[in-house]
GROMACS .gro file of C-alpha atoms in nm:
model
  383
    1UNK     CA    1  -0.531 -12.187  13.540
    2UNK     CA    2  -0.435 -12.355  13.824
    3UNK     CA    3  -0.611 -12.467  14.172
    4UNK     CA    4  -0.593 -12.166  14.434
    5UNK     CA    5  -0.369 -12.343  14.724
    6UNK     CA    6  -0.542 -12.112  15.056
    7UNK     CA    7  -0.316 -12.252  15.298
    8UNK     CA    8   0.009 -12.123  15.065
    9UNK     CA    9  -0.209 -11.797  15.118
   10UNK     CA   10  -0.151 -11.786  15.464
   11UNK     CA   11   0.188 -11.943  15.528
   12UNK     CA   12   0.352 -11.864  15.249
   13UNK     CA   13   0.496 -12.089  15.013
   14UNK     CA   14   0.861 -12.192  15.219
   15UNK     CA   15   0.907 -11.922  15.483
   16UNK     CA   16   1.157 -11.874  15.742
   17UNK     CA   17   0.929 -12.152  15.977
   18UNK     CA   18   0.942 -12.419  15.700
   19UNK     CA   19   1.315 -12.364  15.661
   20UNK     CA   20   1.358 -12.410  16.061
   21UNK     CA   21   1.172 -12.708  16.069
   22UNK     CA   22   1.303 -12.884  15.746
   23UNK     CA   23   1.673 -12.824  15.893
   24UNK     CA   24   1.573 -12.989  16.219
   25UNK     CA   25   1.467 -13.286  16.029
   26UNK     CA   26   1.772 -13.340  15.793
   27UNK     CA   27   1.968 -13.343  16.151
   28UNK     CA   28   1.728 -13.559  16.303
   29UNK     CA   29   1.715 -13.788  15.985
   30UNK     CA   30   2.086 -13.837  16.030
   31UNK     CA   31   2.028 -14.171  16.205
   32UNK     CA   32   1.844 -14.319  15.917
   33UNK     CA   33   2.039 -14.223  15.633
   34UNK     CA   34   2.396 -14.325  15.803
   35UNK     CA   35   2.171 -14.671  15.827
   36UNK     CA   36   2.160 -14.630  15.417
   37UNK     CA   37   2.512 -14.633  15.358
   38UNK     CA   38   2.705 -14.775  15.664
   39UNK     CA   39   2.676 -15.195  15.521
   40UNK     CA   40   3.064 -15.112  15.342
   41UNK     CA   41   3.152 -15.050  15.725
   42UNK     CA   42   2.936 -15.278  15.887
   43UNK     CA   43   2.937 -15.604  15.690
   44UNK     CA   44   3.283 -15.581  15.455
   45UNK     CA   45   3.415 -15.864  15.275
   46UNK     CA   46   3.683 -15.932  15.536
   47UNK     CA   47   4.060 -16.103  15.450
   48UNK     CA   48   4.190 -16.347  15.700
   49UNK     CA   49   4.425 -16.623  15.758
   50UNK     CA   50   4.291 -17.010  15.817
   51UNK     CA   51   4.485 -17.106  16.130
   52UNK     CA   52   4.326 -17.478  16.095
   53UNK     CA   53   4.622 -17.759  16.057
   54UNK     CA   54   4.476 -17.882  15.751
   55UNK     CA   55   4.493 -17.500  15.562
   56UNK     CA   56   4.866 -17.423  15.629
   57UNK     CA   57   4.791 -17.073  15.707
   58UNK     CA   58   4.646 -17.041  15.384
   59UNK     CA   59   4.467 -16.664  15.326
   60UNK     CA   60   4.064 -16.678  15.258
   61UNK     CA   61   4.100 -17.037  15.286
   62UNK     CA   62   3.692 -17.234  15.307
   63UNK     CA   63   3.582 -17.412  15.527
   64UNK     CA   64   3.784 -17.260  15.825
   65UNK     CA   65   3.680 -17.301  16.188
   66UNK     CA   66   3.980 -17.087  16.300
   67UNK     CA   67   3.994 -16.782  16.143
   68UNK     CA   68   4.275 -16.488  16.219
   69UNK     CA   69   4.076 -16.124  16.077
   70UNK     CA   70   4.274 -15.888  15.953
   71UNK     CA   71   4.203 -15.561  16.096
   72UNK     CA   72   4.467 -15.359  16.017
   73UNK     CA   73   4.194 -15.160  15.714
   74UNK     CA   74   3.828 -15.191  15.834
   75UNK     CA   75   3.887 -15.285  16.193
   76UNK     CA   76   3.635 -15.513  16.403
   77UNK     CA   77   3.367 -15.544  16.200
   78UNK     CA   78   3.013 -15.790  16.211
   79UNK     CA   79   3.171 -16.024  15.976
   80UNK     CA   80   3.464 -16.046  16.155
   81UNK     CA   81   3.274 -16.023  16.510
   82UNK     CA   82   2.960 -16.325  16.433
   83UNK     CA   83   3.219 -16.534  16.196
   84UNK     CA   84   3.033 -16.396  15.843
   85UNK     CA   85   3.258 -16.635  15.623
   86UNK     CA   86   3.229 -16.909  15.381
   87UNK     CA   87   2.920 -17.131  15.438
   88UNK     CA   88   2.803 -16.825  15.647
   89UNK     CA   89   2.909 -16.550  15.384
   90UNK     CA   90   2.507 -16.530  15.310
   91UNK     CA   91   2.421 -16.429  15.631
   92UNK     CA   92   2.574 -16.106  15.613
   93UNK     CA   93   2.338 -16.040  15.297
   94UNK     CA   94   2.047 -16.133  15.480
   95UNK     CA   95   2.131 -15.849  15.729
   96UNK     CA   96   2.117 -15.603  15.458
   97UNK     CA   97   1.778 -15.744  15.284
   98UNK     CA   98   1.599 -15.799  15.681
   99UNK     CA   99   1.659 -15.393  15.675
  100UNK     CA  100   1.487 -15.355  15.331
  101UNK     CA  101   1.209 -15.578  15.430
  102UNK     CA  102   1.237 -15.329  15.790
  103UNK     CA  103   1.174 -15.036  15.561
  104UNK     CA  104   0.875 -15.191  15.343
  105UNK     CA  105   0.697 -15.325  15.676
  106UNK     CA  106   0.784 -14.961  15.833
  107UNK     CA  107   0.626 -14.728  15.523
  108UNK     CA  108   0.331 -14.949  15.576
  109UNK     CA  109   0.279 -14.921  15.903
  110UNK     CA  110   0.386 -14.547  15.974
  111UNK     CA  111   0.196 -14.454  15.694
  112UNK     CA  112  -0.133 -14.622  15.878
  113UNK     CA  113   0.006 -14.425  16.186
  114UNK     CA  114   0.082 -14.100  16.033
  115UNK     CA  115  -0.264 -14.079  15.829
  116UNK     CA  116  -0.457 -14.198  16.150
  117UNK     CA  117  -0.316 -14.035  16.470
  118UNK     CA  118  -0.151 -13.733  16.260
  119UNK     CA  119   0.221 -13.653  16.079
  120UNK     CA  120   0.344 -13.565  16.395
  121UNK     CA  121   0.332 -13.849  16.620
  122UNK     CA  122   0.424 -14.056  16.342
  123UNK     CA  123   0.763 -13.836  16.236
  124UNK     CA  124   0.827 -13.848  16.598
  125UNK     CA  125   0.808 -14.220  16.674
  126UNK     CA  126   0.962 -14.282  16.351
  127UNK     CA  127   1.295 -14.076  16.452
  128UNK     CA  128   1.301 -14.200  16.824
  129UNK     CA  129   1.272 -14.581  16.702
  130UNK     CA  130   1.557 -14.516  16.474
  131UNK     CA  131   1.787 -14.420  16.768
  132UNK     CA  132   1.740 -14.688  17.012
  133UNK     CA  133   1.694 -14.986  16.731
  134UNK     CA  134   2.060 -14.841  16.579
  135UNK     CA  135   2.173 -14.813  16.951
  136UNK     CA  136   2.022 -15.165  17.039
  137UNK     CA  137   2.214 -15.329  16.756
  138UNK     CA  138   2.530 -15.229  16.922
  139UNK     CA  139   2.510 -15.426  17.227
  140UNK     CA  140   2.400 -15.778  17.054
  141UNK     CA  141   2.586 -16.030  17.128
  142UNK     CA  142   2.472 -16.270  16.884
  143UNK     CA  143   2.384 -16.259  16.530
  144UNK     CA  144   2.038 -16.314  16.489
  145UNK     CA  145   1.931 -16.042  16.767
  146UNK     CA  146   2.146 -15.826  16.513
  147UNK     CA  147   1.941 -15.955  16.254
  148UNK     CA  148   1.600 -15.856  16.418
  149UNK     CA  149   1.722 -15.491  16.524
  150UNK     CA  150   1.789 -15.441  16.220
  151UNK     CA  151   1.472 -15.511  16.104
  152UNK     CA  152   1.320 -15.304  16.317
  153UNK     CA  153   1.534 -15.021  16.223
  154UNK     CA  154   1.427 -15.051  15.887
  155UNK     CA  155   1.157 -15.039  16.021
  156UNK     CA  156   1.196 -14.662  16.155
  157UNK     CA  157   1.373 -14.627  15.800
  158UNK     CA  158   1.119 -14.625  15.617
  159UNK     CA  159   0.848 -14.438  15.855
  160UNK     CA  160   1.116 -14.130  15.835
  161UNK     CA  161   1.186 -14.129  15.468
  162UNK     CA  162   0.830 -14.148  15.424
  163UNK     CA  163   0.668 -13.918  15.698
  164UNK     CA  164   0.930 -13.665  15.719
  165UNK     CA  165   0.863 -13.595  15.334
  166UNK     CA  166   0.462 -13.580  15.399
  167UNK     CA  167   0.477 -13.363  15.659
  168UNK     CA  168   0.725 -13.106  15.470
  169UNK     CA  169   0.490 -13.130  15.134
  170UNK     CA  170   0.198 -13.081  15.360
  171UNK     CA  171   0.339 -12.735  15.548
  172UNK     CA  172   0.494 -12.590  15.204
  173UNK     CA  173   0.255 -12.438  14.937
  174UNK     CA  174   0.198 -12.615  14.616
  175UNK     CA  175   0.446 -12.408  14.405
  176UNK     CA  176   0.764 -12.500  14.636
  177UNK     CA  177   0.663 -12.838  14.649
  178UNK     CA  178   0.892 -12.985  14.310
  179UNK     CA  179   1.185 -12.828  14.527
  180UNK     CA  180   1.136 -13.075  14.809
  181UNK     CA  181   1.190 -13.374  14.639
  182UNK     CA  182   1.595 -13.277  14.630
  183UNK     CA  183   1.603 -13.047  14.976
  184UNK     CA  184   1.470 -13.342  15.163
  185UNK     CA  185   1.799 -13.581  15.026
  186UNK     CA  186   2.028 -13.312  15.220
  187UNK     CA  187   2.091 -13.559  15.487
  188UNK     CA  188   2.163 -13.850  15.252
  189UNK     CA  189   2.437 -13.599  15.150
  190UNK     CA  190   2.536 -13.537  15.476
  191UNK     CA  191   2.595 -13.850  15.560
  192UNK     CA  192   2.759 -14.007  15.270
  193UNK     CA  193   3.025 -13.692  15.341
  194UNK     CA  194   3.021 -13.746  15.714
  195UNK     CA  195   3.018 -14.126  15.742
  196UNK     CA  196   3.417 -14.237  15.632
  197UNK     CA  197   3.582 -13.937  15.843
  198UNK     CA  198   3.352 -14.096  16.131
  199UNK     CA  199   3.456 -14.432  16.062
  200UNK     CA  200   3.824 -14.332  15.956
  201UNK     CA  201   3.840 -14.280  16.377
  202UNK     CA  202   3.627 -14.521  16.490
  203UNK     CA  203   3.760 -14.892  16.368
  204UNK     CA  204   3.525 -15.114  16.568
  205UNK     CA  205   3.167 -15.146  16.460
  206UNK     CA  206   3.004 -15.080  16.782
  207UNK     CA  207   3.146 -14.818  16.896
  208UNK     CA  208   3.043 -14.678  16.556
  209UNK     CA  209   2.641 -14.776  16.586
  210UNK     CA  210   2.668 -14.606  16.947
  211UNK     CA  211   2.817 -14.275  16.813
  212UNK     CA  212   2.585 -14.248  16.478
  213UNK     CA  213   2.310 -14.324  16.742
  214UNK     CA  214   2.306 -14.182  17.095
  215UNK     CA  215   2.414 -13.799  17.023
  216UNK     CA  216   2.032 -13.774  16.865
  217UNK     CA  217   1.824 -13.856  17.172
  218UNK     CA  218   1.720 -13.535  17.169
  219UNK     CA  219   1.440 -13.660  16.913
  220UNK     CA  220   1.265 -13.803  17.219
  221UNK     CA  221   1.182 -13.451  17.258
  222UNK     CA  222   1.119 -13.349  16.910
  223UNK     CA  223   0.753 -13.448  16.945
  224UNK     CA  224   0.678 -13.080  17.131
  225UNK     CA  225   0.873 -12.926  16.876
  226UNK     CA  226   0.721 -13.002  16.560
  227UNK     CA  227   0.392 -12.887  16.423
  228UNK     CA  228   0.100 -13.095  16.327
  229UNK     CA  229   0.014 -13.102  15.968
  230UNK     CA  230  -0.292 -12.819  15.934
  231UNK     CA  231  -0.368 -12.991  15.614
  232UNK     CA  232  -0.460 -13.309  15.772
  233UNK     CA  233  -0.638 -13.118  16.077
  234UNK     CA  234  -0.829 -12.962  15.834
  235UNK     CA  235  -0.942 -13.273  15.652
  236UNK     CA  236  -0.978 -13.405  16.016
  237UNK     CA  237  -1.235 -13.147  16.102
  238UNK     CA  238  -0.997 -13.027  16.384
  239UNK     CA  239  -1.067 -12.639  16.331
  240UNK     CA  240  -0.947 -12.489  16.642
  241UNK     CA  241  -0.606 -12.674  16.644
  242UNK     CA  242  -0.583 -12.584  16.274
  243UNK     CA  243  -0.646 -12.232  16.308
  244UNK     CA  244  -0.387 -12.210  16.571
  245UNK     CA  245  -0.090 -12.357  16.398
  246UNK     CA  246  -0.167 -12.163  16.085
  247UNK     CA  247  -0.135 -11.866  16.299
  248UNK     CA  248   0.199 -11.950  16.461
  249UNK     CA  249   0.312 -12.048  16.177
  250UNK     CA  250   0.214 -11.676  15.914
  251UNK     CA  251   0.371 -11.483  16.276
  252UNK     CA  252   0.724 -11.688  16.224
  253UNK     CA  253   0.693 -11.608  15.835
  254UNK     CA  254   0.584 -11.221  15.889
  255UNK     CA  255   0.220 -11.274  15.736
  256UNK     CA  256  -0.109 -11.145  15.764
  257UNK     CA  257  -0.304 -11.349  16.083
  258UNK     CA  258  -0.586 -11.185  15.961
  259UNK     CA  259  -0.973 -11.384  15.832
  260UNK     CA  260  -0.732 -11.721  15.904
  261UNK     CA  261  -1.046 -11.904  16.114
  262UNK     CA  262  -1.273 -11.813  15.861
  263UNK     CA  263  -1.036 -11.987  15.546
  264UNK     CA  264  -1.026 -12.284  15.808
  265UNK     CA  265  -1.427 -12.298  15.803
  266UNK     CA  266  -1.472 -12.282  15.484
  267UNK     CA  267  -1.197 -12.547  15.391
  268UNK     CA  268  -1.337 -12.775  15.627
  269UNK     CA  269  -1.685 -12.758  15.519
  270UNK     CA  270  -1.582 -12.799  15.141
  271UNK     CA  271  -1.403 -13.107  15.327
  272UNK     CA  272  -1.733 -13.171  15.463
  273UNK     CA  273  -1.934 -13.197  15.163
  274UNK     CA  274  -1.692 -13.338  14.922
  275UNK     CA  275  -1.686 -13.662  15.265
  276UNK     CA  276  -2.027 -13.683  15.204
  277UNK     CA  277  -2.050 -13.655  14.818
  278UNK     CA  278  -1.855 -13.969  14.902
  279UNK     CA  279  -2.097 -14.152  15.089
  280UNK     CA  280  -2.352 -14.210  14.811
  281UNK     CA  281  -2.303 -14.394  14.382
  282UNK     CA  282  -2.279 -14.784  14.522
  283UNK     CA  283  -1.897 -14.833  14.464
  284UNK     CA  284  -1.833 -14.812  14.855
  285UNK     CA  285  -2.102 -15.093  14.937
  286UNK     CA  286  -1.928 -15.300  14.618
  287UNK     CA  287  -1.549 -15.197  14.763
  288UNK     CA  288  -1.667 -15.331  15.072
  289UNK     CA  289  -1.856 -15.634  14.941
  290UNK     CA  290  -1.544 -15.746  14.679
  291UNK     CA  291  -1.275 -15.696  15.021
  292UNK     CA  292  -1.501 -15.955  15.271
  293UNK     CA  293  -1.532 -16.219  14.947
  294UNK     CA  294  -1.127 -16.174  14.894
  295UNK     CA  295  -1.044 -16.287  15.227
  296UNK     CA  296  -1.299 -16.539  15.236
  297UNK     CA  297  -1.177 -16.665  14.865
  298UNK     CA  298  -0.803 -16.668  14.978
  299UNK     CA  299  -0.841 -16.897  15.284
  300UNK     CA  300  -1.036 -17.088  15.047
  301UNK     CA  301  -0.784 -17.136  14.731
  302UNK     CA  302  -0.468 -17.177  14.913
  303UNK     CA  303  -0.372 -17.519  15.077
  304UNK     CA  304  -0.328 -17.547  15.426
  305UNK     CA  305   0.044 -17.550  15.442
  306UNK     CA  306   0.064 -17.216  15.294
  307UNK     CA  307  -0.197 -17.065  15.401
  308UNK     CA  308  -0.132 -16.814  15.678
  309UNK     CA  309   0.164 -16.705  15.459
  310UNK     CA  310  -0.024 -16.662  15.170
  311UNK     CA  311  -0.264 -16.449  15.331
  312UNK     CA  312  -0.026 -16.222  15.474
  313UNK     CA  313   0.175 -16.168  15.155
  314UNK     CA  314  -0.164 -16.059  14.993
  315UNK     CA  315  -0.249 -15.851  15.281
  316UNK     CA  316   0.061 -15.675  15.220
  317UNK     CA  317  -0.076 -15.576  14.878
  318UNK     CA  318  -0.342 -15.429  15.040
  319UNK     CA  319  -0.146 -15.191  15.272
  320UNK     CA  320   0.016 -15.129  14.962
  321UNK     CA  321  -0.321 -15.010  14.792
  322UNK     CA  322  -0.442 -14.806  15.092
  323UNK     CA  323  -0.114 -14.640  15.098
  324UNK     CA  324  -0.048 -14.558  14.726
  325UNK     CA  325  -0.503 -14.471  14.691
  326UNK     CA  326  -0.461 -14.101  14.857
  327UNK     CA  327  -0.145 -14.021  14.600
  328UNK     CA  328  -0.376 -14.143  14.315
  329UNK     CA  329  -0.731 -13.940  14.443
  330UNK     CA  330  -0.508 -13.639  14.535
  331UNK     CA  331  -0.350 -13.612  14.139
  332UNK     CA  332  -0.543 -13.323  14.084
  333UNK     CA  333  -0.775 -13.414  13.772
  334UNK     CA  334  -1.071 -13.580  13.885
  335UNK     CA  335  -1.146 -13.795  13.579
  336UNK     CA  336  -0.763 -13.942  13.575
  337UNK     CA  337  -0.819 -14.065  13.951
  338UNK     CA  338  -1.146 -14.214  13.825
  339UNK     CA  339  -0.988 -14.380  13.533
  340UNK     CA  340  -0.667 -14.526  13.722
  341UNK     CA  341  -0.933 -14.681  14.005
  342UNK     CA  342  -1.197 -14.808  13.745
  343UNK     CA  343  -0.918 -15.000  13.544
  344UNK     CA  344  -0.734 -15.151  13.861
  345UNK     CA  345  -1.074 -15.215  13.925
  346UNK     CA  346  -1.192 -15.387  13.613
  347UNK     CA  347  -0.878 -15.577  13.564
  348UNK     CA  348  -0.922 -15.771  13.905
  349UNK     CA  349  -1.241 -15.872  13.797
  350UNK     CA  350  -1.198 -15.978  13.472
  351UNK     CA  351  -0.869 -16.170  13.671
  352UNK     CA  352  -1.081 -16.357  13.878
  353UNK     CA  353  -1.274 -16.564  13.559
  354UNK     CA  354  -0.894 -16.724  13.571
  355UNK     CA  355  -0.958 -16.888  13.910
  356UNK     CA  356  -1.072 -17.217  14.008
  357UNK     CA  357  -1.427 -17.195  14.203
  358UNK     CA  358  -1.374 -17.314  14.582
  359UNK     CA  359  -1.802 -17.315  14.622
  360UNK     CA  360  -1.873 -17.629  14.835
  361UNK     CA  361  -1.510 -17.784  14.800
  362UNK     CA  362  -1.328 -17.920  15.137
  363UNK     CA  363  -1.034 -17.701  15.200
  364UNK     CA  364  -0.689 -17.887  15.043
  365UNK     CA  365  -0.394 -17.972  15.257
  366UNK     CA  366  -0.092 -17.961  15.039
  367UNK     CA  367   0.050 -17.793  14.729
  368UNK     CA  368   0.019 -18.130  14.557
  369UNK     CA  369  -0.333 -18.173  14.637
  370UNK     CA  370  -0.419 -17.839  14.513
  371UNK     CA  371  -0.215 -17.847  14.209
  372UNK     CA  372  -0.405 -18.194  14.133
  373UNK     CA  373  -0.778 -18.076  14.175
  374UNK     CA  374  -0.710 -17.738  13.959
  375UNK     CA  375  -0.551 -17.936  13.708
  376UNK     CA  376  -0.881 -18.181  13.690
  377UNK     CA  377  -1.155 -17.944  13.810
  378UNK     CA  378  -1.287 -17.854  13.475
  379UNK     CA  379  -1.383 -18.225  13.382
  380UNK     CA  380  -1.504 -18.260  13.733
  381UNK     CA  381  -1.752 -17.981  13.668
  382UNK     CA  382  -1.831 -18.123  13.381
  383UNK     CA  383  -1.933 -18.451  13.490
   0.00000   0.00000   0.00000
C-alpha cells in the first residue's frame, strides 16, 4: 500500500489552481525554450562570395577577408554579422557549448537558490534573467560579449527547466506527478511550432532576440503571482505561511479548508523529529571530517599550474552531489537510499588506496614534476 500524500488531501491532486499556474509558466518559459532551438536561426552555416582578388569571386572560398553574405534565405545572421567563417567557423560552436556550460553552472546554482531562499524566488529570478540576458545579447556589438550573454542565459536556462519542474511536482499530489514530466515540455512544443513563422518575418537576428525577449517582462512581476512551495515551508518549519497557501490554494480548487493548520503541525513535527533522528549514528561527523581532508588533499595532489582549475572542476562534482542527494533520500524506500549512499560511499574510499600520499611532501609546480614523483614515489617510500 502506498504512502498517504496529506498535502494531495488538501489540494487535490491537479486542480483548477495547479492548472492556472502551470499555464503561466509554459508562457513564461517561452524565453528559455526559443533559446533551445533558435542556433539553426542564430548561427547557420552561411553561403557567400570571396570578393578578395586572389579568390575570383569564388563561392565559400577559405581564407577570405572580404566576404559578400548571402541573405536572400536566413537573412543577417551572427555568422554573417561577427565574420563566423573559415578559421573562425569554431567560434560559432563555442556559442552553442558556452550556453550548455550556462545551463550546467545555472541548475547548480538555482538549485542552491531554490532549496535555500524557497521555489519561488528562484522560478522568479530564473525567468526574469532569461529575458534581459536574451534581450542583452541583442545589442552586442562584438562577439565575445555575445559569447558571455549567452552564458549567462544558459545560465537562467537551466534554473527554469529545473525550478519550474520542482515547484509544479511540489504543488501537485503524488498520483499526478508521472503526468508532469510531458505537461511541463508544452512550451518546448510551443516553441518549436512558433519559432520559424517568427523568424519567417523577422530576417535579422536581433530584431529576433528582442521580439522572443521583451514581450515577457511581465515576469518581473511574476514573483507576487506565484505561490511558494508549502512542501518546502513545511520542511522549513514555516507553519503559518504554509497553512495559508494551502488554504488559498483548496478555496481555488473547491476543497474542504477545514483541520488544514492542524495537518501542517503534525507534518512539521514528523519533519521535526525525523531532522533530529538525523543528528545522531556518526556518519555526519565522518561526512564532515572526509569533505575538510578532500579539499585539503586536492590542493595538495595537484601541481601548481593546475591547481585552482582543478579544484573548481571537483567542486563542481560536489554541487553535483548536493543537488542529485535530496532525489536519492526522497526515493521512497529507506533501505535503497541507504544502499545507493553507503556504496558511493565505500567506493571513494576504497578509491583513495589508488592515490599517492602528499603527508610532508613540498607542493609540486608542474605537470612534469608531478608526473615524475608519482611515478618514483613507491621506491622513495621504500628507501
Amino acid at each position: 500500500m502506498s504512502e498517504e500524500d496529506k498535502i494531495e488531501n488538501i489540494i487535490g491532486r491537479f486542480g483548477k489552481y495547479q492548472r492556472w499556474i502551470l499555464f503561466l509558466v509554459t508562457i513564461s518559459r517561452l524565453p528559455t525554450d526559443y533559446q533551445l532551438v533558435n542556433v539553426v536561426f542564430l548561427l547557420p552555416n552561411v553561403q557567400y562570395t570571396c570578393l578578395d582578388e586572389e579568390a575570383y569571386n569564388q563561392t565559400n572560398h577559405c581564407p577570405c577577408k572580404n566576404p559578400q553574405y548571402d541573405l536572400s534565405d536566413i537573412g543577417n545572421s551572427v555568422t554573417s554579422t561577427f565574420g563566423l567563417i573559415c578559421e573562425k567557423r569554431h567560434l560559432a560552436s563555442l556559442a552553442q557549448s558556452t550556453l550548455q556550460a550556462g545551463i550546467l553552472v545555472g541548475s547548480i546554482f538555482y538549485g542552491y537558490l531554490s532549496d535555500r531562499y524557497g521555489r519561488k524566488i528562484a522560478v522568479s529570478a530564473a525567468l526574469f534573467c532569461e529575458v534581459v540576458f536574451v534581450s542583452l545579447s541583442a545589442v552586442t556589438t562584438h562577439f565575445w560579449l555575445f559569447v558571455a550573454t549567452r552564458f549567462l542565459m544558459g545560465t537562467a536556462v537551466g534554473g527554469t527547466m529545473l525550478c519550474a519542474f520542482i515547484m509544479l511536482v511540489e504543488l501537485s499530489g503524488k498520483s499526478f506527478r508521472p503526468y508532469l514530466a510531458g505537461m511541463i515540455d508544452l512550451s518546448l512544443v510551443i516553441s518549436y511550432l512558433t519559432l520559424p513563422i517568427i523568424s519567417y518575418f523577422l530576417r535579422d537576428w536581433r530584431k529576433l532576440q528582442l521580439v522572443l525577449s521583451l514581450p515577457w517582462l511581465y515576469v518581473a512581476l511574476i514573483y507576487f503571482v506565484l505561490p511558494e512551495s508549502p512542501r518546502w515551508l513545511i520542511t522549513t518549519g514555516q507553519k503559518d505561511k504554509a497553512v495559508e497557501i494551502l488554504s488559498y490554494i483548496a478555496k481555488w480548487n473547491n476543497r474542504s479548508t477545514e483541520n488544514i493548520r492542524a495537518v501542517v503541525e503534525n507534518l512539521v513535527c514528523e519533519e521535526e523529529i525525523r531532522n533530529r533522528q538525523q543528528q545522531h549514528v556518526i556518519g555526519q561527523a565522518g561526512a564532515l571530517t572526509a569533505f575538510d581532508q578532500i579539499y585539503l588533499y586536492s590542493s595538495e595532489v595537484f601541481p601548481t599550474i593546475i591547481r585552482n582549475s582543478a579544484m573548481g572542476f571537483a567542486s563542481v562534482f560536489a554541487r553535483f552531489g548536493g543537488f542529485v542527494a535530496p532525489f536519492v533520500v526522497n526515493i521512497g524506500t529507506e533501505w535503497i537510499s541507504i544502499v545507493i549512499f553507503s556504496l558511493l560511499a565505500s567506493f571513494g574510499g576504497i578509491s583513495c588506496y589508488f592515490l599517492p600520499e602528499t603527508k610532508g611532501k613540498v607542493l609540486l609546480n608542474t605537470i612534469d614534476e608531478t608526473e615524475k614523483c608519482n611515478k618514483f614515489s613507491p621506491s622513495t617510500d621504500s628507501d
